[in-house]
Coordinates of N, CA and C in Angstrom, one line a residue:
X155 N -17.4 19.7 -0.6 CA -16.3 19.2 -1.5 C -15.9 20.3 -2.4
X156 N -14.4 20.3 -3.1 CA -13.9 21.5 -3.9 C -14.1 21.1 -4.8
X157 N -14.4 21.6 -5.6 CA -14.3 21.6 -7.3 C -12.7 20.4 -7.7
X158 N -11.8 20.6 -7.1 CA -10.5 20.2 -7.7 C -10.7 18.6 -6.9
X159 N -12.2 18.4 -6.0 CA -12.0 16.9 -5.9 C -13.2 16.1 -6.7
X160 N -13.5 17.2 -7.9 CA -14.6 16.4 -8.6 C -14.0 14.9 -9.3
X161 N -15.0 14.2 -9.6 CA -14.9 12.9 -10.2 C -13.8 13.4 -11.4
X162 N -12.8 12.4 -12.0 CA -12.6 12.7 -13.5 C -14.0 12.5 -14.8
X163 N -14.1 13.2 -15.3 CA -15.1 13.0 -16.7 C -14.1 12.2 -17.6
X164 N -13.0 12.3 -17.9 CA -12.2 11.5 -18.7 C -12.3 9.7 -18.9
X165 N -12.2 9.8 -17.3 CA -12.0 8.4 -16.7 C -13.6 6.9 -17.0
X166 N -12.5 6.4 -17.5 CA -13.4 4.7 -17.1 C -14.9 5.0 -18.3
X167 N -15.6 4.4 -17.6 CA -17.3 4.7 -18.2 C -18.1 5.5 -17.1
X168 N -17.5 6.3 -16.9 CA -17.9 7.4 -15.8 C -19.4 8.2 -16.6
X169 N -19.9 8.7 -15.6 CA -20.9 9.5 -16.1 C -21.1 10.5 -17.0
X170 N -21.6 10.7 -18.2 CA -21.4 11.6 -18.8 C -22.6 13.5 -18.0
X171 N -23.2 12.9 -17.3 CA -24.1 14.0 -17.3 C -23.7 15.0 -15.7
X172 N -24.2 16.1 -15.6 CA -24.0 16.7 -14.3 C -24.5 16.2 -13.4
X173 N -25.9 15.7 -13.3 CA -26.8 15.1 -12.7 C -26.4 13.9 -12.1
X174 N -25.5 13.2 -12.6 CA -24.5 11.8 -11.8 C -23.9 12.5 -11.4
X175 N -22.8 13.3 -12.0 CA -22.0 13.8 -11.1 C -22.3 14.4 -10.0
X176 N -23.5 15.4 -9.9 CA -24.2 15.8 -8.0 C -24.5 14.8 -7.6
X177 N -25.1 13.4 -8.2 CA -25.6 12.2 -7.1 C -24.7 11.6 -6.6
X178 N -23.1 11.4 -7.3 CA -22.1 11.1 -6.9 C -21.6 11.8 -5.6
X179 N -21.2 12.7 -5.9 CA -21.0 13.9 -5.1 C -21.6 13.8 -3.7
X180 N -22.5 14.0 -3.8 CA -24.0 13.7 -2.4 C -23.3 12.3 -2.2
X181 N -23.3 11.2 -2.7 CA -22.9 10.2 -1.9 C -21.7 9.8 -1.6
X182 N -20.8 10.3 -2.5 CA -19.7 10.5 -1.5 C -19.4 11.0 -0.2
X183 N -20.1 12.5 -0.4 CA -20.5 12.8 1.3 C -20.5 12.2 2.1
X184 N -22.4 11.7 1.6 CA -22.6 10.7 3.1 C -21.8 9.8 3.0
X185 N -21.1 8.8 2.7 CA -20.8 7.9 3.4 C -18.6 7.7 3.0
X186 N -18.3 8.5 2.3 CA -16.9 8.3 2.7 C -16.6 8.1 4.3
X187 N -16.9 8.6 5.0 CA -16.4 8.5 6.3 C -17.1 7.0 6.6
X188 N -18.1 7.5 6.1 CA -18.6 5.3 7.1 C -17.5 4.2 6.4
X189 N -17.7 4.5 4.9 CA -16.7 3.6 4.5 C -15.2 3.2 5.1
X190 N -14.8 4.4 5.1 CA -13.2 4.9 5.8 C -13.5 4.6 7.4
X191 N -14.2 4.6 7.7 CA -14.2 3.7 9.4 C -14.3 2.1 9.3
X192 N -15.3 1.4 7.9 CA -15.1 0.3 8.0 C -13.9 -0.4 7.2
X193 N -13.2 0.5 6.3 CA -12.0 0.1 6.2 C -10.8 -0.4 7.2
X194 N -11.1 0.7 8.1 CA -10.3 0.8 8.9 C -10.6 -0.8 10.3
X195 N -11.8 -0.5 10.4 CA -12.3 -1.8 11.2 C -11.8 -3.1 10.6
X196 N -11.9 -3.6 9.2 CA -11.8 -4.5 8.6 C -10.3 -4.8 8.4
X197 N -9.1 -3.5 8.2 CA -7.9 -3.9 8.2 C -7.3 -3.9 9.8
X198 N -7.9 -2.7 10.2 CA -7.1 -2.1 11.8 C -5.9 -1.3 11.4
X199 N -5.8 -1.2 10.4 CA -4.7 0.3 9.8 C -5.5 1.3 9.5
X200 N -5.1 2.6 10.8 CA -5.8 3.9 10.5 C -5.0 4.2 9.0
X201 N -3.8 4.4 8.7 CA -3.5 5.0 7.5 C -3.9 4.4 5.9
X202 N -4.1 3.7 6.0 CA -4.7 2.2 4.5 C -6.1 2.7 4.9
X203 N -7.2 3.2 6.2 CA -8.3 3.6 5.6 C -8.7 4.3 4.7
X204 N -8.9 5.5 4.9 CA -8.7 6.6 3.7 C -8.6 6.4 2.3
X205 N -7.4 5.6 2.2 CA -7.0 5.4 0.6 C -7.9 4.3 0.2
X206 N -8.2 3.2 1.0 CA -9.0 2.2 0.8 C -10.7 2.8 0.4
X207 N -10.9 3.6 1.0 CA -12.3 4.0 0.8 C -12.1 4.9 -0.5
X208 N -11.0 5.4 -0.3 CA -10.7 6.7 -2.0 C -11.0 5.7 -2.8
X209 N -10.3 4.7 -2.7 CA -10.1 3.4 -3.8 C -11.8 2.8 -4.3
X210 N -12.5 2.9 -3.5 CA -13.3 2.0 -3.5 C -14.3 3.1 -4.1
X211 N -14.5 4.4 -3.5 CA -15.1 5.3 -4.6 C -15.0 5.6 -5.7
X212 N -13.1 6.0 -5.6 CA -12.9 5.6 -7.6 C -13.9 4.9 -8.2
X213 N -13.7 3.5 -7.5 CA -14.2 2.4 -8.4 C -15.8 2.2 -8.8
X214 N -16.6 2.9 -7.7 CA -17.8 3.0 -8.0 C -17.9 4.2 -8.8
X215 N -16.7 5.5 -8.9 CA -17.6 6.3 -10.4 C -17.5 6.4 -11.4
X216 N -16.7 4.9 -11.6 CA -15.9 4.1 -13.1 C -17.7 3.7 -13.1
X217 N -18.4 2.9 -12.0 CA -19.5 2.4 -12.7 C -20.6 2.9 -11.7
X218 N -20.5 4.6 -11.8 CA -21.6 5.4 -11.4 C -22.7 4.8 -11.8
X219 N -22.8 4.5 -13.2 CA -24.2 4.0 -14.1 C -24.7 3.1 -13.2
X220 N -24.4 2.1 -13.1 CA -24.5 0.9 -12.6 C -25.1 0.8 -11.3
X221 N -24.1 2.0 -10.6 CA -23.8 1.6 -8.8 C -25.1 2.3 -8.4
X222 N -25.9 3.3 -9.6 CA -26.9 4.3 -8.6 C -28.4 3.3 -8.8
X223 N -27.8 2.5 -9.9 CA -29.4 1.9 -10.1 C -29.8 0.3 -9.5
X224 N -28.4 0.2 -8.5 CA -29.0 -1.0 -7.7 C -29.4 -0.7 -6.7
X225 N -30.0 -1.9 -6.1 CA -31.5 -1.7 -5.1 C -30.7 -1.3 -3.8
X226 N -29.0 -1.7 -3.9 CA -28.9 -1.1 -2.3 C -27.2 -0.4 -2.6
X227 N -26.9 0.9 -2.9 CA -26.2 1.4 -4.1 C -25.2 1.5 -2.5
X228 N -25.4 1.5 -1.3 CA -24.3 1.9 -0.2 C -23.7 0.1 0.1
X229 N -24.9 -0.9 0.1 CA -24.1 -2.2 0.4 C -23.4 -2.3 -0.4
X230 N -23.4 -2.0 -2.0 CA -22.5 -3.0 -3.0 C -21.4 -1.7 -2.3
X231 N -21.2 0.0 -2.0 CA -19.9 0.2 -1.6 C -19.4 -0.6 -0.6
X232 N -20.0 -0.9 -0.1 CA -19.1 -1.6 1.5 C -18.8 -3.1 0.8
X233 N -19.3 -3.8 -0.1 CA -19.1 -4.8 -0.3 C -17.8 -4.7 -1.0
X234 N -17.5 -3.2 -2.1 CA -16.2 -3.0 -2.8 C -15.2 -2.8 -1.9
X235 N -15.6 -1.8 -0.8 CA -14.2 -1.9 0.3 C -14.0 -2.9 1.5
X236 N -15.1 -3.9 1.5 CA -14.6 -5.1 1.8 C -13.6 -5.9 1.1
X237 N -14.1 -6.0 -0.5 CA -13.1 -6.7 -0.9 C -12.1 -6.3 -1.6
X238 N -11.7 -4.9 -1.3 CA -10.5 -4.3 -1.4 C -9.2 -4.5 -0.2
X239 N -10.4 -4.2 1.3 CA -9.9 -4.7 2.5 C -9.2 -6.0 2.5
X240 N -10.2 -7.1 2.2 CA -9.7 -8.8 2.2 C -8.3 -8.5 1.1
X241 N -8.2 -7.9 0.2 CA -7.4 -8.1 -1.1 C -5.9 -7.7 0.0
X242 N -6.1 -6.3 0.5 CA -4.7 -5.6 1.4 C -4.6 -6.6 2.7
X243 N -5.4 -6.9 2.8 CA -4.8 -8.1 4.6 C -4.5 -9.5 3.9
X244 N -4.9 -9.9 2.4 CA -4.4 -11.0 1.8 C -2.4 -10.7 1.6
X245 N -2.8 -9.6 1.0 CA -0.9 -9.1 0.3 C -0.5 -8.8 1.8
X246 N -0.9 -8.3 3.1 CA -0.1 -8.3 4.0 C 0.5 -9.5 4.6
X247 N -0.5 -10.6 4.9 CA 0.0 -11.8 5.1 C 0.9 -12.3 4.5
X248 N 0.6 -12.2 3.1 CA 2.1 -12.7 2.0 C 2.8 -12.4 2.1
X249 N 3.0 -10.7 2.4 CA 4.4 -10.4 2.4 C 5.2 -11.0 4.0
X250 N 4.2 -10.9 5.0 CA 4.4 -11.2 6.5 C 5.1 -12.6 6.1
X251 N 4.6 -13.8 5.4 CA 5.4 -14.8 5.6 C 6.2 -14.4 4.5
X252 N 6.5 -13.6 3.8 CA 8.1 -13.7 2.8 C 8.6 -13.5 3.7
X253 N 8.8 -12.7 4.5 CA 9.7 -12.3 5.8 C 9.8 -13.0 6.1
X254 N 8.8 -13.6 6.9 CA 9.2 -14.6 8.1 C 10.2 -15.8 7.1
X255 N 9.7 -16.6 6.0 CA 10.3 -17.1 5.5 C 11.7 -16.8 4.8
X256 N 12.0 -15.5 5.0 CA 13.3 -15.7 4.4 C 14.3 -15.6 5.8
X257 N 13.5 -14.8 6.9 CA 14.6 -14.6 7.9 C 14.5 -15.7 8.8
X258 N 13.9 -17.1 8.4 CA 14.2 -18.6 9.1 C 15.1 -19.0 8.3
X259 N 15.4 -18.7 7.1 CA 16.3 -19.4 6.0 C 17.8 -18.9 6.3
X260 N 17.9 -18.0 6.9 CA 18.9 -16.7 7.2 C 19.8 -17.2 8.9
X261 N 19.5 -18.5 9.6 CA 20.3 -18.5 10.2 C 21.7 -19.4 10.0
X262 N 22.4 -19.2 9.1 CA 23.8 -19.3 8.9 C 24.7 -18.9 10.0
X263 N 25.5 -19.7 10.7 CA 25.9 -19.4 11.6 C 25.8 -18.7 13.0
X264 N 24.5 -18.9 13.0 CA 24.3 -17.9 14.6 C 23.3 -18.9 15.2
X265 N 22.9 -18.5 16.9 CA 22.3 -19.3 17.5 C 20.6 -19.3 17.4
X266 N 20.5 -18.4 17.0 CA 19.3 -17.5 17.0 C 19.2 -16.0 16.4
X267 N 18.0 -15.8 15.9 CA 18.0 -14.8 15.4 C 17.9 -13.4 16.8
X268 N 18.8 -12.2 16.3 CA 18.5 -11.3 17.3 C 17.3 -11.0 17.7
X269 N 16.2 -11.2 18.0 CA 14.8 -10.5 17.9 C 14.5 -9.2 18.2
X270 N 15.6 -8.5 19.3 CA 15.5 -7.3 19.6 C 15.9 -6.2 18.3
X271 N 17.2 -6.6 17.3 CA 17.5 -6.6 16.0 C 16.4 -6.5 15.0
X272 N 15.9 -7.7 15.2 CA 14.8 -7.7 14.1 C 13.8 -6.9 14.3
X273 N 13.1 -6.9 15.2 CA 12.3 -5.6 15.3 C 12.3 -3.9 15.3
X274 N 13.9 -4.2 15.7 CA 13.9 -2.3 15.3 C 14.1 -2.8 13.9
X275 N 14.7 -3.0 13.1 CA 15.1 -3.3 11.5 C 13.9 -3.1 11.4
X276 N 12.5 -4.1 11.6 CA 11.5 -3.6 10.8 C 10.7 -2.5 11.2
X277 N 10.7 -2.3 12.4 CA 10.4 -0.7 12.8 C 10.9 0.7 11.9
X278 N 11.8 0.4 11.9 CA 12.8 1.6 11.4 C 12.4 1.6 9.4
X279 N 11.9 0.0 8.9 CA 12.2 -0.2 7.6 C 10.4 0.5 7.6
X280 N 9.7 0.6 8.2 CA 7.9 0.6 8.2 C 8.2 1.9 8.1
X281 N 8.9 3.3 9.0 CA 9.1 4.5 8.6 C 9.7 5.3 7.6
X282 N 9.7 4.0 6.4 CA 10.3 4.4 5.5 C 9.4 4.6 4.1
X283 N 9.1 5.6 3.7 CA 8.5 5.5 2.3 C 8.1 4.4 1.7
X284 N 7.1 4.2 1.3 CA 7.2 2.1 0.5 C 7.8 2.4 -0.5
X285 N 8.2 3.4 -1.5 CA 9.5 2.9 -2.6 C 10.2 3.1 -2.5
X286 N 11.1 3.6 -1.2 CA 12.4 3.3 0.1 C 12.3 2.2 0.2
X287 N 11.4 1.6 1.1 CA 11.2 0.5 1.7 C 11.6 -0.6 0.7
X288 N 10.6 -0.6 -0.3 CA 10.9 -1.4 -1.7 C 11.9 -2.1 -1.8
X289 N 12.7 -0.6 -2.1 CA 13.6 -0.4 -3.0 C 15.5 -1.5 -1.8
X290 N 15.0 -1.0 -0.4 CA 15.7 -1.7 0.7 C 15.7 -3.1 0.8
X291 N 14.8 -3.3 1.2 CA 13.9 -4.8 0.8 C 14.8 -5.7 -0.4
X292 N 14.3 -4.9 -1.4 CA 14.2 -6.1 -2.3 C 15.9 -6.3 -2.9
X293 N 16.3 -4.8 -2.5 CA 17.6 -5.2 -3.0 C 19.1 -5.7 -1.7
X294 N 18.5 -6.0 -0.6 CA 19.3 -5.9 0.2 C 18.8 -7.4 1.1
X295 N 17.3 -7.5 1.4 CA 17.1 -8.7 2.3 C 16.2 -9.9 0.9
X296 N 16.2 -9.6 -0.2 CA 15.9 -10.4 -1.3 C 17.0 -10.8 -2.2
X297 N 18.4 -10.1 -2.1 CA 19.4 -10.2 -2.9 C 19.1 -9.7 -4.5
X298 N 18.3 -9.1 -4.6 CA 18.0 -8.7 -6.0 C 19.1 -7.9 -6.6
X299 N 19.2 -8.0 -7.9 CA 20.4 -6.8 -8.3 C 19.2 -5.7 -8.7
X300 N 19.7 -4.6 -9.1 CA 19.4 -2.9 -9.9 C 18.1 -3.3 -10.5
X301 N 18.6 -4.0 -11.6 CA 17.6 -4.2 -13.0 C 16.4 -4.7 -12.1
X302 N 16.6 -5.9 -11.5 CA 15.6 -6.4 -11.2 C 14.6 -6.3 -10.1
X303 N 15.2 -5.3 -9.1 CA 14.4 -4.4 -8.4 C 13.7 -3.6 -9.2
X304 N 14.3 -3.2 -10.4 CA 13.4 -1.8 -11.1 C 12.6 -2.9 -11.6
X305 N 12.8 -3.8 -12.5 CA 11.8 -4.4 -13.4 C 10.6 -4.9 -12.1
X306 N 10.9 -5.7 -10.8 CA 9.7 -5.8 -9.8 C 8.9 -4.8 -9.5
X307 N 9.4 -3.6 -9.7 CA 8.6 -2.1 -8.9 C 8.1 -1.4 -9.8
X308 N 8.5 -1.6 -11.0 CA 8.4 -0.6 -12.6 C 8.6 0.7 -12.8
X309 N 10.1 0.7 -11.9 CA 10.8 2.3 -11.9 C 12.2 1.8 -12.6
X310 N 12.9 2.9 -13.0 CA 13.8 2.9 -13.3 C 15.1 2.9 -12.7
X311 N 16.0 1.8 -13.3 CA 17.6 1.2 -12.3 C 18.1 2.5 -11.8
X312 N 18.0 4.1 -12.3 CA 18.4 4.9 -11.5 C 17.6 5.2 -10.3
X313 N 16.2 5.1 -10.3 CA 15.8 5.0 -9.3 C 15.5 4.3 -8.1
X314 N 16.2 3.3 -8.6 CA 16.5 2.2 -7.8 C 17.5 2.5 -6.7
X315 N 18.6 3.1 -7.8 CA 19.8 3.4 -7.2 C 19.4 4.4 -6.0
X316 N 18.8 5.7 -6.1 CA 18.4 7.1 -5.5 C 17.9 6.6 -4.4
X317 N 16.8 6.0 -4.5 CA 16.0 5.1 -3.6 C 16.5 4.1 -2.2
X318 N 17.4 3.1 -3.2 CA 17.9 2.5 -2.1 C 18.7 3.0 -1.2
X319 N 19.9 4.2 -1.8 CA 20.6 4.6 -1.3 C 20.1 5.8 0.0
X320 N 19.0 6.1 -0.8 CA 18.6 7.2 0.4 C 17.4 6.4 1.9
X321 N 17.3 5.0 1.5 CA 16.7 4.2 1.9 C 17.6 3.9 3.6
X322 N 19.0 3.2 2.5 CA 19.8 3.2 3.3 C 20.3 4.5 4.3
X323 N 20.8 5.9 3.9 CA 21.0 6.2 5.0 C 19.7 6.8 5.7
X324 N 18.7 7.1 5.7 CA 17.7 7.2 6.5 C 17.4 5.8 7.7
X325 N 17.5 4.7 7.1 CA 17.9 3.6 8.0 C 19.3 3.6 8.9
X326 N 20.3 4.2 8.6 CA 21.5 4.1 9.3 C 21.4 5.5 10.6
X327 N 19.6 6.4 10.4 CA 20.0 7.6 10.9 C 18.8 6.8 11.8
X328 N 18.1 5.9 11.8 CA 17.2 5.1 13.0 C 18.3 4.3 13.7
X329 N 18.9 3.7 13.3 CA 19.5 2.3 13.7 C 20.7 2.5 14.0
X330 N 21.6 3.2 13.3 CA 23.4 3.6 13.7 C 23.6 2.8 12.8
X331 N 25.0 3.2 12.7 CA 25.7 2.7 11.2 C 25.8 1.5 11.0
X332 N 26.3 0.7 12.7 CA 26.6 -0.6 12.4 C 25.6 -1.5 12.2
X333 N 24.3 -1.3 12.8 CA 23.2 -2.0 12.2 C 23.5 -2.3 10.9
X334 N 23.4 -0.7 9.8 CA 23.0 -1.3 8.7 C 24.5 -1.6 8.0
X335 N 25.5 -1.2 7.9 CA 26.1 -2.0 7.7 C 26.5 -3.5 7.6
X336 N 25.3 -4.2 8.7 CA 25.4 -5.4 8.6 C 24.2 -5.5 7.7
X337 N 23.3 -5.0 7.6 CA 22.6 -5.3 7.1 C 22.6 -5.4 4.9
X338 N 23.7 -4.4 4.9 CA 24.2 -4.2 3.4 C 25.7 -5.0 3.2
X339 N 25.8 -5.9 4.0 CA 27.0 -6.4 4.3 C 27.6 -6.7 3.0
X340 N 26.4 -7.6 2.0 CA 27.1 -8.4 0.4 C 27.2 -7.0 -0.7
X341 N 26.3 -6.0 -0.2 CA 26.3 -5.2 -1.8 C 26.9 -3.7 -1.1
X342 N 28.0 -3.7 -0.7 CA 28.5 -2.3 -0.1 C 29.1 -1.7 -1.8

């Protein structure tokens, strides 16, 4: 490990001594990767492993103290990136049925939803940065105005604007114009 990936000393109730910080260290080693495999097992997104297990070590060297003096200092990690894991396949499912629930609410006039449509739309929207994505989302298949996209995301209505717009044409360079066009139909 480099020096520029040591723990923060600043942070949390982190350890004050060197001696945590090499025990830390050493166990980071060994087991980031187990962790980041069972992240990965537990969500089945290779990319959300990594950060999930980063996440979950953060969290153990907020309470280094703590985490080295229980009797099984690797189960309570797996226990934190379990329930980091449950926490991201909880918010996936929610968001899964805001979708689904807004695009059953959405057939106004037509027979059926296009499905072949809807799947590149979310294909194309998943390749998209998440504060692209966001920013697309909330202000275009949520109806949100400016303010209130920035106030949901806690960026600012300019970046709202930068965002969605560059959201949009990176979407119009997957899909072709007329997709999104229809897709920005109310807020051109």
């Amino acid at each position: 490990m480099t020096s520029s990936a040591a723990p923060p000393r600043s942070v949390g109730a982190a350890p004050g001594t060197d001696d945590a910080s090499a025990e830390f260290h050493a166990f980071f080693e060994r087991h980031h990767a187990e962790l980041a495999r069972l992240a990965h097992l537990l969500t089945g997104e290779t990319d959300a492993a990594d950060d999930l297990a980063a996440d979950a070590l953060l969290a153990l060297w907020h309470r280094w103290d703590r985490v080295r003096d229980a009797d099984h200092p690797v189960a309570y990690a797996r226990g934190v990136v379990a329930n980091m894991a449950r926490g991201r396949i909880r918010s996936t499912v929610r968001e899964r049925r805001r979708v689904a629930l807004f695009w059953s609410q959405r057939s106004e006039g037509s027979d059926g939803p296009d499905v072949a449509a809807v799947v590149d739309v979310r294909q194309a929207l998943e390749r998209l940065p998440f504060r692209k994505r966001a920013c697309v989302v909330l202000r275009h298949a949520f109806d949100l105005s400016e303010r209130d996209t920035a106030l949901a995301l806690g960026i600012s209505v300019g970046t709202v604007k930068s965002q969605t717009s560059r959201g949009m044409t990176e979407l119009q360079r997957h899909l072709g114009a007329g997709a999104v066009d229809g897709l920005a139909g109310r807020r051109k």
